[in-house]
PDB file of C-alpha atoms in Angstrom:
ATOM      1  CA  MET V   4     -17.148  11.589 -28.717  1.00  0.00           C
ATOM      2  CA  SER V   5     -16.135  14.888 -27.170  1.00  0.00           C
ATOM      3  CA  PRO V   6     -14.191  14.828 -23.981  1.00  0.00           C
ATOM      4  CA  THR V   7     -17.256  16.624 -22.352  1.00  0.00           C
ATOM      5  CA  ARG V   8     -19.826  14.218 -23.317  1.00  0.00           C
ATOM      6  CA  ARG V   9     -17.701  11.094 -22.793  1.00  0.00           C
ATOM      7  CA  HIS V  10     -16.781  12.156 -19.105  1.00  0.00           C
ATOM      8  CA  ALA V  11     -20.522  13.285 -18.315  1.00  0.00           C
ATOM      9  CA  ALA V  12     -21.488   9.644 -18.944  1.00  0.00           C
ATOM     10  CA  LEU V  13     -19.213   8.071 -16.369  1.00  0.00           C
ATOM     11  CA  GLY V  14     -20.592   6.651 -12.889  1.00  0.00           C
ATOM     12  CA  LEU V  15     -18.075   5.963 -10.198  1.00  0.00           C
ATOM     13  CA  MET V  16     -17.618   3.434  -7.475  1.00  0.00           C
ATOM     14  CA  ALA V  17     -20.348   3.200  -4.809  1.00  0.00           C
ATOM     15  CA  ALA V  18     -18.290   2.145  -1.757  1.00  0.00           C
ATOM     16  CA  ALA V  19     -14.733   2.461  -1.008  1.00  0.00           C
ATOM     17  CA  ALA V  20     -14.589   1.613   2.628  1.00  0.00           C
ATOM     18  CA  VAL V  21     -16.862   1.153   5.668  1.00  0.00           C
ATOM     19  CA  LEU V  22     -15.779   2.431   9.061  1.00  0.00           C
ATOM     20  CA  PRO V  23     -18.042   1.209  12.025  1.00  0.00           C
ATOM     21  CA  ALA V  24     -18.058   3.313  14.916  1.00  0.00           C
ATOM     22  CA  THR V  25     -15.170   1.693  16.809  1.00  0.00           C
ATOM     23  CA  ARG V  26     -12.661   0.684  14.201  1.00  0.00           C
ATOM     24  CA  ALA V  27     -11.952   0.485  10.337  1.00  0.00           C
ATOM     25  CA  VAL V  28     -12.709  -2.447   8.373  1.00  0.00           C
ATOM     26  CA  ALA V  29      -9.689  -2.039   6.201  1.00  0.00           C
ATOM     27  CA  GLN V  30      -6.418  -3.801   6.276  1.00  0.00           C
ATOM     28  CA  ASP V  31      -3.306  -2.300   7.793  1.00  0.00           C
ATOM     29  CA  ASN V  32      -0.990  -1.395   5.022  1.00  0.00           C
ATOM     30  CA  SER V  33       1.969  -0.375   7.107  1.00  0.00           C
ATOM     31  CA  ALA V  34       3.763  -3.898   6.875  1.00  0.00           C
ATOM     32  CA  PRO V  35       5.442  -5.019   3.639  1.00  0.00           C
ATOM     33  CA  PRO V  36       3.342  -7.010   1.337  1.00  0.00           C
ATOM     34  CA  GLN V  37       3.495 -10.816   1.964  1.00  0.00           C
ATOM     35  CA  LEU V  38       2.268 -13.905  -0.044  1.00  0.00           C
ATOM     36  CA  GLU V  39      -1.272 -14.354   1.162  1.00  0.00           C
ATOM     37  CA  LEU V  40      -2.452 -17.921   0.591  1.00  0.00           C
ATOM     38  CA  PRO V  41      -5.960 -18.741  -0.245  1.00  0.00           C
ATOM     39  CA  ASP V  42      -8.221 -20.531   2.114  1.00  0.00           C
ATOM     40  CA  GLU V  43      -8.644 -24.256   1.111  1.00  0.00           C
ATOM     41  CA  ASP V  44     -12.356 -24.303   1.935  1.00  0.00           C
ATOM     42  CA  HIS V  45     -13.168 -21.856  -0.858  1.00  0.00           C
ATOM     43  CA  PRO V  46     -14.035 -23.759  -4.015  1.00  0.00           C
ATOM     44  CA  PRO V  47     -13.239 -22.337  -7.529  1.00  0.00           C
ATOM     45  CA  THR V  48     -16.143 -20.313  -8.736  1.00  0.00           C
ATOM     46  CA  GLU V  49     -17.220 -19.531 -12.274  1.00  0.00           C
ATOM     47  CA  LEU V  50     -20.201 -17.377 -12.941  1.00  0.00           C
ATOM     48  CA  ALA V  51     -21.988 -16.193 -16.054  1.00  0.00           C
ATOM     49  CA  ALA V  52     -22.147 -12.287 -15.650  1.00  0.00           C
ATOM     50  CA  ARG V  53     -24.807  -9.774 -16.661  1.00  0.00           C
ATOM     51  CA  GLN V  54     -23.880  -6.270 -17.727  1.00  0.00           C
ATOM     52  CA  ASP V  55     -25.592  -3.188 -16.583  1.00  0.00           C
ATOM     53  CA  LYS V  56     -25.942   0.061 -18.728  1.00  0.00           C
ATOM     54  CA  ASN V  57     -22.664   1.202 -17.627  1.00  0.00           C
ATOM     55  CA  GLU V  58     -20.885  -2.069 -18.475  1.00  0.00           C
ATOM     56  CA  HIS V  59     -20.186  -3.271 -14.988  1.00  0.00           C
ATOM     57  CA  LEU V  60     -20.114  -7.074 -14.527  1.00  0.00           C
ATOM     58  CA  LEU V  61     -22.876  -8.314 -12.315  1.00  0.00           C
ATOM     59  CA  ALA V  62     -22.735 -11.548 -10.467  1.00  0.00           C
ATOM     60  CA  PRO V  63     -25.805 -13.653  -9.535  1.00  0.00           C
ATOM     61  CA  VAL V  64     -26.207 -13.735  -5.808  1.00  0.00           C
ATOM     62  CA  THR V  65     -28.468 -15.586  -3.431  1.00  0.00           C
ATOM     63  CA  ILE V  66     -29.403 -14.077  -0.099  1.00  0.00           C
ATOM     64  CA  ASN V  67     -31.399 -15.982   2.494  1.00  0.00           C
ATOM     65  CA  GLU V  68     -32.350 -18.579   0.033  1.00  0.00           C
ATOM     66  CA  GLN V  69     -33.811 -16.003  -2.379  1.00  0.00           C
ATOM     67  CA  GLY V  70     -32.639 -14.628  -5.710  1.00  0.00           C
ATOM     68  CA  PRO V  71     -30.597 -14.642  -7.685  1.00  0.00           C
ATOM     69  CA  PHE V  72     -29.987 -10.942  -7.254  1.00  0.00           C
ATOM     70  CA  ASN V  73     -27.498  -8.864  -9.252  1.00  0.00           C
ATOM     71  CA  PHE V  74     -24.415  -7.716  -7.354  1.00  0.00           C
ATOM     72  CA  LEU V  75     -21.683  -5.572  -8.862  1.00  0.00           C
ATOM     73  CA  LEU V  76     -18.156  -7.080  -8.048  1.00  0.00           C
ATOM     74  CA  ASP V  77     -16.311  -4.008  -6.903  1.00  0.00           C
ATOM     75  CA  THR V  78     -12.499  -4.286  -6.403  1.00  0.00           C
ATOM     76  CA  GLY V  79     -12.704  -0.609  -5.014  1.00  0.00           C
ATOM     77  CA  ALA V  80     -14.893  -1.656  -2.066  1.00  0.00           C
ATOM     78  CA  ASN V  81     -13.557  -3.378   0.995  1.00  0.00           C
ATOM     79  CA  VAL V  82     -16.897  -4.595   2.253  1.00  0.00           C
ATOM     80  CA  SER V  83     -20.183  -5.868   0.569  1.00  0.00           C
ATOM     81  CA  CYS V  84     -23.251  -3.916   0.579  1.00  0.00           C
ATOM     82  CA  VAL V  85     -27.023  -4.117  -0.408  1.00  0.00           C
ATOM     83  CA  SER V  86     -29.353  -1.619  -1.981  1.00  0.00           C
ATOM     84  CA  HIS V  87     -32.046  -0.034  -0.082  1.00  0.00           C
ATOM     85  CA  ARG V  88     -34.508  -1.708  -2.601  1.00  0.00           C
ATOM     86  CA  LEU V  89     -33.234  -5.099  -1.763  1.00  0.00           C
ATOM     87  CA  MET V  90     -33.353  -4.316   2.116  1.00  0.00           C
ATOM     88  CA  GLU V  91     -36.953  -3.476   1.700  1.00  0.00           C
ATOM     89  CA  ARG V  92     -37.846  -6.413  -0.667  1.00  0.00           C
ATOM     90  CA  LEU V  93     -36.331  -8.982   1.727  1.00  0.00           C
ATOM     91  CA  ALA V  94     -37.640  -7.277   4.861  1.00  0.00           C
ATOM     92  CA  LEU V  95     -34.261  -6.980   6.359  1.00  0.00           C
ATOM     93  CA  LYS V  96     -34.230  -4.999   9.717  1.00  0.00           C
ATOM     94  CA  PRO V  97     -31.367  -2.562  10.228  1.00  0.00           C
ATOM     95  CA  GLY V  98     -29.659  -2.777  13.398  1.00  0.00           C
ATOM     96  CA  GLU V  99     -26.677  -0.496  14.091  1.00  0.00           C
ATOM     97  CA  THR V 100     -25.363   2.076  11.734  1.00  0.00           C
ATOM     98  CA  ALA V 101     -21.852   2.451  10.259  1.00  0.00           C
ATOM     99  CA  LEU V 102     -19.826   5.199   8.734  1.00  0.00           C
ATOM    100  CA  VAL V 103     -19.590   4.283   4.919  1.00  0.00           C
ATOM    101  CA  HIS V 104     -16.949   5.944   2.933  1.00  0.00           C
ATOM    102  CA  THR V 105     -17.624   6.458  -0.826  1.00  0.00           C
ATOM    103  CA  VAL V 106     -15.738   8.329  -3.550  1.00  0.00           C
ATOM    104  CA  VAL V 107     -17.344  11.589  -2.492  1.00  0.00           C
ATOM    105  CA  GLY V 108     -17.377  11.452   1.361  1.00  0.00           C
ATOM    106  CA  ALA V 109     -18.679   9.524   4.553  1.00  0.00           C
ATOM    107  CA  ARG V 110     -22.081   9.234   5.896  1.00  0.00           C
ATOM    108  CA  GLU V 111     -23.727   7.012   8.420  1.00  0.00           C
ATOM    109  CA  ARG V 112     -25.655   4.145   6.791  1.00  0.00           C
ATOM    110  CA  PRO V 113     -27.945   1.338   8.311  1.00  0.00           C
ATOM    111  CA  VAL V 114     -26.492  -1.962   8.552  1.00  0.00           C
ATOM    112  CA  VAL V 115     -28.349  -5.214   7.944  1.00  0.00           C
ATOM    113  CA  THR V 116     -27.385  -8.872   8.860  1.00  0.00           C
ATOM    114  CA  LEU V 117     -27.676 -11.348   5.966  1.00  0.00           C
ATOM    115  CA  ASP V 118     -28.271 -14.751   7.400  1.00  0.00           C
ATOM    116  CA  ARG V 119     -26.801 -16.542   4.348  1.00  0.00           C
ATOM    117  CA  LEU V 120     -25.116 -14.939   1.164  1.00  0.00           C
ATOM    118  CA  GLN V 121     -24.261 -17.432  -1.654  1.00  0.00           C
ATOM    119  CA  VAL V 122     -21.972 -16.652  -4.754  1.00  0.00           C
ATOM    120  CA  GLY V 123     -22.015 -19.815  -6.691  1.00  0.00           C
ATOM    121  CA  PRO V 124     -20.661 -22.558  -4.422  1.00  0.00           C
ATOM    122  CA  ARG V 125     -19.341 -19.998  -2.022  1.00  0.00           C
ATOM    123  CA  ASP V 126     -21.379 -19.557   1.121  1.00  0.00           C
ATOM    124  CA  ARG V 127     -21.165 -17.221   3.956  1.00  0.00           C
ATOM    125  CA  ARG V 128     -23.251 -16.805   7.045  1.00  0.00           C
ATOM    126  CA  ARG V 129     -24.240 -13.979   9.208  1.00  0.00           C
ATOM    127  CA  VAL V 130     -22.904 -11.263   6.854  1.00  0.00           C
ATOM    128  CA  ARG V 131     -23.038  -7.596   8.077  1.00  0.00           C
ATOM    129  CA  ALA V 132     -23.819  -5.508   5.133  1.00  0.00           C
ATOM    130  CA  PRO V 133     -24.483  -1.580   4.944  1.00  0.00           C
ATOM    131  CA  ALA V 134     -27.478  -0.522   2.892  1.00  0.00           C
ATOM    132  CA  LEU V 135     -26.954   2.158   0.300  1.00  0.00           C
ATOM    133  CA  PRO V 136     -29.326   4.161  -1.894  1.00  0.00           C
ATOM    134  CA  LEU V 137     -27.866   2.500  -5.147  1.00  0.00           C
ATOM    135  CA  LYS V 138     -29.080   4.186  -8.296  1.00  0.00           C
ATOM    136  CA  GLY V 139     -31.110   2.372 -11.021  1.00  0.00           C
ATOM    137  CA  PRO V 140     -32.935  -0.885 -10.866  1.00  0.00           C
ATOM    138  CA  GLU V 141     -30.006  -3.026 -12.303  1.00  0.00           C
ATOM    139  CA  VAL V 142     -27.699  -3.328  -9.296  1.00  0.00           C
ATOM    140  CA  ASP V 143     -29.097  -5.043  -6.106  1.00  0.00           C
ATOM    141  CA  GLY V 144     -25.907  -4.935  -4.247  1.00  0.00           C
ATOM    142  CA  ILE V 145     -22.136  -4.842  -4.190  1.00  0.00           C
ATOM    143  CA  LEU V 146     -19.591  -7.676  -3.607  1.00  0.00           C
ATOM    144  CA  GLY V 147     -16.287  -6.000  -2.150  1.00  0.00           C
ATOM    145  CA  VAL V 148     -12.838  -7.386  -1.659  1.00  0.00           C
ATOM    146  CA  ASP V 149     -13.751  -9.080   1.523  1.00  0.00           C
ATOM    147  CA  TRP V 150     -14.717 -12.060  -0.725  1.00  0.00           C
ATOM    148  CA  LEU V 151     -11.312 -12.177  -2.304  1.00  0.00           C
ATOM    149  CA  LYS V 152      -8.841 -12.536   0.591  1.00  0.00           C
ATOM    150  CA  GLY V 153      -5.862 -14.477  -0.893  1.00  0.00           C
ATOM    151  CA  GLN V 154      -7.903 -15.358  -3.985  1.00  0.00           C
ATOM    152  CA  ARG V 155      -7.755 -14.684  -7.753  1.00  0.00           C
ATOM    153  CA  LEU V 156     -10.413 -12.656  -9.379  1.00  0.00           C
ATOM    154  CA  VAL V 157     -10.693 -12.998 -13.247  1.00  0.00           C
ATOM    155  CA  LEU V 158     -12.842 -10.367 -15.167  1.00  0.00           C
ATOM    156  CA  ASP V 159     -13.431 -11.964 -18.407  1.00  0.00           C
ATOM    157  CA  PHE V 160     -14.955  -9.321 -20.717  1.00  0.00           C
ATOM    158  CA  LYS V 161     -14.793 -11.343 -23.885  1.00  0.00           C
ATOM    159  CA  HIS V 162     -17.147 -14.024 -22.445  1.00  0.00           C
ATOM    160  CA  SER V 163     -19.094 -11.926 -19.713  1.00  0.00           C
ATOM    161  CA  ARG V 164     -17.774 -14.233 -16.997  1.00  0.00           C
ATOM    162  CA  LEU V 165     -16.255 -13.893 -13.507  1.00  0.00           C
ATOM    163  CA  GLU V 166     -13.945 -16.434 -11.877  1.00  0.00           C
ATOM    164  CA  ILE V 167     -12.741 -16.640  -8.354  1.00  0.00           C
ATOM    165  CA  THR V 168      -9.950 -19.307  -7.860  1.00  0.00           C
ATOM    166  CA  ARG V 169      -6.909 -20.073  -5.963  1.00  0.00           C
ATOM    167  CA  SER V 170      -3.967 -17.601  -6.387  1.00  0.00           C
ATOM    168  CA  GLN V 171      -1.515 -18.674  -8.923  1.00  0.00           C
ATOM    169  CA  SER V 172       1.646 -17.734 -10.503  1.00  0.00           C
ATOM    170  CA  ASP V 173       1.379 -15.991 -14.050  1.00  0.00           C
ATOM    171  CA  SER V 174       4.280 -15.450 -16.637  1.00  0.00           C
ATOM    172  CA  PRO V 175       4.034 -12.710 -19.278  1.00  0.00           C
ATOM    173  CA  GLU V 176       3.674 -13.656 -22.977  1.00  0.00           C
ATOM    174  CA  PRO V 177       5.159 -11.013 -25.407  1.00  0.00           C
ATOM    175  CA  GLY V 178       2.274  -9.369 -27.450  1.00  0.00           C
ATOM    176  CA  ARG V 179      -0.321 -11.443 -25.528  1.00  0.00           C
ATOM    177  CA  VAL V 180      -0.186 -11.321 -21.688  1.00  0.00           C
ATOM    178  CA  VAL V 181       1.373  -8.520 -19.287  1.00  0.00           C
ATOM    179  CA  VAL V 182       1.783  -9.293 -15.625  1.00  0.00           C
ATOM    180  CA  VAL V 183       2.119  -6.261 -13.417  1.00  0.00           C
ATOM    181  CA  PRO V 184       3.417  -6.286  -9.662  1.00  0.00           C
ATOM    182  CA  ALA V 185       1.094  -4.591  -6.994  1.00  0.00           C
ATOM    183  CA  ARG V 186       0.782  -4.027  -3.451  1.00  0.00           C
ATOM    184  CA  ARG V 187      -2.211  -4.459  -1.144  1.00  0.00           C
ATOM    185  CA  ARG V 188      -3.497  -0.996   0.029  1.00  0.00           C
ATOM    186  CA  LYS V 189      -6.527  -1.191   2.390  1.00  0.00           C
ATOM    187  CA  GLY V 190      -7.631  -4.316   0.776  1.00  0.00           C
ATOM    188  CA  GLN V 191      -7.223  -3.031  -2.806  1.00  0.00           C
ATOM    189  CA  LEU V 192      -4.589  -3.869  -5.180  1.00  0.00           C
ATOM    190  CA  THR V 193      -2.338  -0.944  -6.071  1.00  0.00           C
ATOM    191  CA  ILE V 194       0.120  -0.980  -9.069  1.00  0.00           C
ATOM    192  CA  VAL V 195       3.307   0.389  -7.888  1.00  0.00           C
ATOM    193  CA  ASP V 196       5.404  -0.067 -11.044  1.00  0.00           C
ATOM    194  CA  ALA V 197       3.674   2.761 -12.994  1.00  0.00           C
ATOM    195  CA  ASP V 198       4.524   6.213 -14.518  1.00  0.00           C
ATOM    196  CA  LEU V 199       3.113   8.967 -16.619  1.00  0.00           C
ATOM    197  CA  SER V 200       5.646  10.037 -19.218  1.00  0.00           C
ATOM    198  CA  GLY V 201       8.490   8.879 -16.972  1.00  0.00           C
ATOM    199  CA  SER V 202       7.177  10.296 -13.666  1.00  0.00           C
ATOM    200  CA  LYS V 203       6.144   7.825 -10.970  1.00  0.00           C
ATOM    201  CA  ILE V 204       2.424   7.323 -10.007  1.00  0.00           C
ATOM    202  CA  SER V 205       0.308   4.866  -8.236  1.00  0.00           C
ATOM    203  CA  ALA V 206      -2.770   3.115  -9.855  1.00  0.00           C
ATOM    204  CA  ILE V 207      -5.592   1.279  -8.206  1.00  0.00           C
ATOM    205  CA  ILE V 208      -7.838  -1.343 -10.028  1.00  0.00           C
ATOM    206  CA  ASP V 209     -11.571  -0.601  -9.485  1.00  0.00           C
ATOM    207  CA  SER V 210     -14.013  -2.616 -11.114  1.00  0.00           C
ATOM    208  CA  GLY V 211     -16.807  -0.650  -9.567  1.00  0.00           C
ATOM    209  CA  ALA V 212     -15.719   2.581 -11.407  1.00  0.00           C
ATOM    210  CA  GLN V 213     -17.247   3.148 -14.886  1.00  0.00           C
ATOM    211  CA  GLY V 214     -14.514   5.734 -15.569  1.00  0.00           C
ATOM    212  CA  THR V 215     -10.979   6.328 -14.745  1.00  0.00           C
ATOM    213  CA  LEU V 216     -10.252   8.990 -12.085  1.00  0.00           C
ATOM    214  CA  CYS V 217      -7.172  10.801 -11.065  1.00  0.00           C
ATOM    215  CA  ASN V 218      -6.286  13.149  -8.367  1.00  0.00           C
ATOM    216  CA  LEU V 219      -5.189  16.770  -8.404  1.00  0.00           C
ATOM    217  CA  LYS V 220      -1.397  15.758  -8.148  1.00  0.00           C
ATOM    218  CA  LEU V 221      -1.649  13.751 -11.271  1.00  0.00           C
ATOM    219  CA  ARG V 222      -3.666  16.400 -13.123  1.00  0.00           C
ATOM    220  CA  ASP V 223      -1.053  18.866 -12.332  1.00  0.00           C
ATOM    221  CA  LEU V 224       1.633  16.494 -13.457  1.00  0.00           C
ATOM    222  CA  ALA V 225      -0.245  15.910 -16.804  1.00  0.00           C
ATOM    223  CA  ARG V 226      -0.765  19.802 -17.145  1.00  0.00           C
ATOM    224  CA  SER V 227       3.065  20.624 -16.570  1.00  0.00           C
ATOM    225  CA  GLN V 228       3.958  18.100 -19.372  1.00  0.00           C
ATOM    226  CA  GLU V 229       1.442  19.705 -21.592  1.00  0.00           C
ATOM    227  CA  MET V 230       3.195  23.105 -20.985  1.00  0.00           C
ATOM    228  CA  ARG V 231       6.639  21.712 -21.625  1.00  0.00           C
ATOM    229  CA  ARG V 232       5.310  20.367 -25.006  1.00  0.00           C
ATOM    230  CA  GLY V 233       3.780  23.817 -25.818  1.00  0.00           C
ATOM    231  CA  GLU V 234       0.341  22.041 -25.867  1.00  0.00           C
ATOM    232  CA  PRO V 235      -1.742  23.710 -23.090  1.00  0.00           C
ATOM    233  CA  GLN V 236      -5.402  22.604 -23.053  1.00  0.00           C
ATOM    234  CA  ALA V 237      -8.307  24.742 -21.640  1.00  0.00           C
ATOM    235  CA  PRO V 238      -9.942  22.916 -18.670  1.00  0.00           C
ATOM    236  CA  GLN V 239     -13.319  21.162 -19.453  1.00  0.00           C
ATOM    237  CA  TYR V 240     -15.566  20.696 -16.424  1.00  0.00           C
ATOM    238  CA  VAL V 241     -18.203  18.057 -16.282  1.00  0.00           C
ATOM    239  CA  GLN V 242     -20.911  16.910 -13.885  1.00  0.00           C
ATOM    240  CA  MET V 243     -20.452  13.382 -12.266  1.00  0.00           C
ATOM    241  CA  GLU V 244     -22.637  11.138 -10.223  1.00  0.00           C
ATOM    242  CA  SER V 245     -21.551   7.955  -8.150  1.00  0.00           C
ATOM    243  CA  LEU V 246     -23.563   4.795  -7.967  1.00  0.00           C
ATOM    244  CA  ALA V 247     -24.929   6.000  -4.584  1.00  0.00           C
ATOM    245  CA  GLY V 248     -26.356   9.058  -6.272  1.00  0.00           C
ATOM    246  CA  GLU V 249     -23.758  11.500  -5.022  1.00  0.00           C
ATOM    247  CA  ARG V 250     -23.198  14.466  -7.602  1.00  0.00           C
ATOM    248  CA  PHE V 251     -19.923  16.154  -7.890  1.00  0.00           C
ATOM    249  CA  THR V 252     -17.798  18.187 -10.671  1.00  0.00           C
ATOM    250  CA  GLY V 253     -14.751  16.715 -12.441  1.00  0.00           C
ATOM    251  CA  GLU V 254     -12.254  17.977 -15.023  1.00  0.00           C
ATOM    252  CA  ALA V 255     -11.630  16.059 -18.312  1.00  0.00           C
ATOM    253  CA  VAL V 256      -7.831  15.248 -18.779  1.00  0.00           C
ATOM    254  CA  PHE V 257      -6.039  13.260 -21.214  1.00  0.00           C
ATOM    255  CA  LEU V 258      -2.789  11.456 -20.129  1.00  0.00           C
ATOM    256  CA  PRO V 259      -0.410  11.254 -23.157  1.00  0.00           C
ATOM    257  CA  PHE V 260       1.583   8.239 -22.179  1.00  0.00           C
ATOM    258  CA  LEU V 261       0.861   5.876 -19.252  1.00  0.00           C
ATOM    259  CA  ARG V 262       2.948   2.818 -18.321  1.00  0.00           C
ATOM    260  CA  LEU V 263       1.576   0.228 -15.997  1.00  0.00           C
ATOM    261  CA  GLY V 264       4.532  -2.263 -15.572  1.00  0.00           C
ATOM    262  CA  GLY V 265       5.123  -3.790 -19.013  1.00  0.00           C
ATOM    263  CA  LEU V 266       1.897  -2.200 -20.213  1.00  0.00           C
ATOM    264  CA  HIS V 267       1.881   0.878 -22.440  1.00  0.00           C
ATOM    265  CA  LEU V 268      -1.024   3.056 -23.076  1.00  0.00           C
ATOM    266  CA  GLY V 269      -1.285   6.365 -24.930  1.00  0.00           C
ATOM    267  CA  ASN V 270      -3.724   9.308 -24.765  1.00  0.00           C
ATOM    268  CA  VAL V 271      -5.879   7.945 -21.918  1.00  0.00           C
ATOM    269  CA  PRO V 272      -8.952   9.936 -20.943  1.00  0.00           C
ATOM    270  CA  VAL V 273      -9.514  10.357 -17.313  1.00  0.00           C
ATOM    271  CA  THR V 274     -11.602  12.612 -14.929  1.00  0.00           C
ATOM    272  CA  CYS V 275      -9.904  14.628 -12.168  1.00  0.00           C
ATOM    273  CA  ALA V 276     -11.540  15.359  -8.981  1.00  0.00           C
ATOM    274  CA  ASP V 277     -10.346  16.198  -5.368  1.00  0.00           C
ATOM    275  CA  MET V 278     -12.110  13.151  -4.124  1.00  0.00           C
ATOM    276  CA  HIS V 279     -12.431  11.845  -0.542  1.00  0.00           C
ATOM    277  CA  VAL V 280     -11.403   8.324  -1.852  1.00  0.00           C
ATOM    278  CA  PHE V 281      -7.912   9.457  -2.392  1.00  0.00           C
ATOM    279  CA  ASP V 282      -7.733  10.462   1.241  1.00  0.00           C
ATOM    280  CA  ILE V 283      -8.925   7.180   2.634  1.00  0.00           C
ATOM    281  CA  TRP V 284      -6.474   5.353   0.387  1.00  0.00           C
ATOM    282  CA  GLY V 285      -3.536   7.605   1.571  1.00  0.00           C
ATOM    283  CA  LEU V 286      -2.875   8.786  -2.076  1.00  0.00           C
ATOM    284  CA  LYS V 287      -3.903  12.525  -1.940  1.00  0.00           C
ATOM    285  CA  GLU V 288      -0.248  13.755  -1.763  1.00  0.00           C
ATOM    286  CA  VAL V 289       1.208  11.608  -4.612  1.00  0.00           C
ATOM    287  CA  PRO V 290       0.046  11.345  -8.295  1.00  0.00           C
ATOM    288  CA  ALA V 291      -2.623   8.697  -8.341  1.00  0.00           C
ATOM    289  CA  LEU V 292      -5.050   6.985 -10.703  1.00  0.00           C
ATOM    290  CA  VAL V 293      -8.208   4.713 -10.262  1.00  0.00           C
ATOM    291  CA  LEU V 294      -8.386   2.607 -13.140  1.00  0.00           C
ATOM    292  CA  GLY V 295     -12.137   2.114 -14.243  1.00  0.00           C
ATOM    293  CA  MET V 296     -14.087  -0.112 -16.504  1.00  0.00           C
ATOM    294  CA  ASP V 297     -13.510   2.154 -19.452  1.00  0.00           C
ATOM    295  CA  LEU V 298      -9.969   1.202 -19.272  1.00  0.00           C
ATOM    296  CA  LEU V 299     -10.185  -2.371 -18.089  1.00  0.00           C
ATOM    297  CA  ARG V 300     -12.573  -3.243 -21.000  1.00  0.00           C
ATOM    298  CA  GLN V 301      -9.830  -2.592 -23.509  1.00  0.00           C
ATOM    299  CA  PHE V 302      -8.485  -6.037 -22.592  1.00  0.00           C
ATOM    300  CA  GLU V 303      -9.916  -9.641 -23.253  1.00  0.00           C
ATOM    301  CA  GLN V 304      -9.644 -10.190 -19.399  1.00  0.00           C
ATOM    302  CA  VAL V 305      -8.045  -8.754 -16.297  1.00  0.00           C
ATOM    303  CA  ALA V 306      -7.025 -11.112 -13.563  1.00  0.00           C
ATOM    304  CA  LEU V 307      -6.359  -9.520 -10.144  1.00  0.00           C
ATOM    305  CA  ASP V 308      -4.448 -12.044  -7.818  1.00  0.00           C
ATOM    306  CA  PHE V 309      -4.889 -10.930  -4.072  1.00  0.00           C
ATOM    307  CA  GLY V 310      -2.600 -13.809  -2.889  1.00  0.00           C
ATOM    308  CA  ARG V 311       0.387 -12.848  -4.961  1.00  0.00           C
ATOM    309  CA  SER V 312      -0.219  -9.242  -5.361  1.00  0.00           C
ATOM    310  CA  GLN V 313      -0.126  -8.948  -9.074  1.00  0.00           C
ATOM    311  CA  VAL V 314      -2.399  -8.019 -11.925  1.00  0.00           C
ATOM    312  CA  ARG V 315      -2.611  -9.879 -15.300  1.00  0.00           C
ATOM    313  CA  PHE V 316      -3.802  -8.180 -18.530  1.00  0.00           C
ATOM    314  CA  ASP V 317      -4.704 -10.347 -21.571  1.00  0.00           C
ATOM    315  CA  PHE V 318      -4.804  -8.410 -24.858  1.00  0.00           C
ATOM    316  CA  ILE V 319      -7.707  -8.951 -27.274  1.00  0.00           C
TER     317      ILE V 319
END
């Protein structure tokens, strides 16, 4: 598949952060990372997942005793959201509005209150959720990392399964398992031990992004390495669309050698765009990468431990 055709098919994250009028619903990242223990009241959860046309994993969710509905589990979103379709179907009455930040920008969105939201045995009451115009009929809503405080999320691609369990220690296994240290940044996990051909970068795991995205700083770094090798490539621009239907233009880029801790990847296709998401994550001025499902699906499973701030990659 050509770079242009491949990148044009990518759909990116729907919700990166939500900022109500008075304060940000995002964790303070100024303090050094600490071990965050799970809530003992949260039972282990294992769910059979569906896949949408963009290969996202969709979890069955019950709202107000109705459903199940298909919710995309998005580690790039710090709050959970519902679609406009689901808001209308359940006759949910919006109250206040909130400023919702997506990959493209920020807009005021209506906020509804879910009397009860159930994910397997996990049960939450009086959940405030912004309503978004999510594209396509497959995704009824988004589960953000507000469900994963101190927990361990396992994305099992081989068996189409999702697991949410207690935080636990992992050990690498040569040729089979790589464990990479990370840091919590506004609720998301950022891999801090990463580089592009020896130059330090930051990388965020985003299960809500179909394609892997990089910022201008990383694009410029990749281009400078191309020039040093005497292999300059002509820019190829593609049209993109977020899950919320926001259109933007990106540039196809190939990363020759990417290291994430003990994980080594070569010739990685990404899309570069000067996106709002890098501003809200404080990553605009450093080379940064958002790892999407196209890259995550190269593994049998990926486990994100929000309690111990680490990511485990299991090879197929």
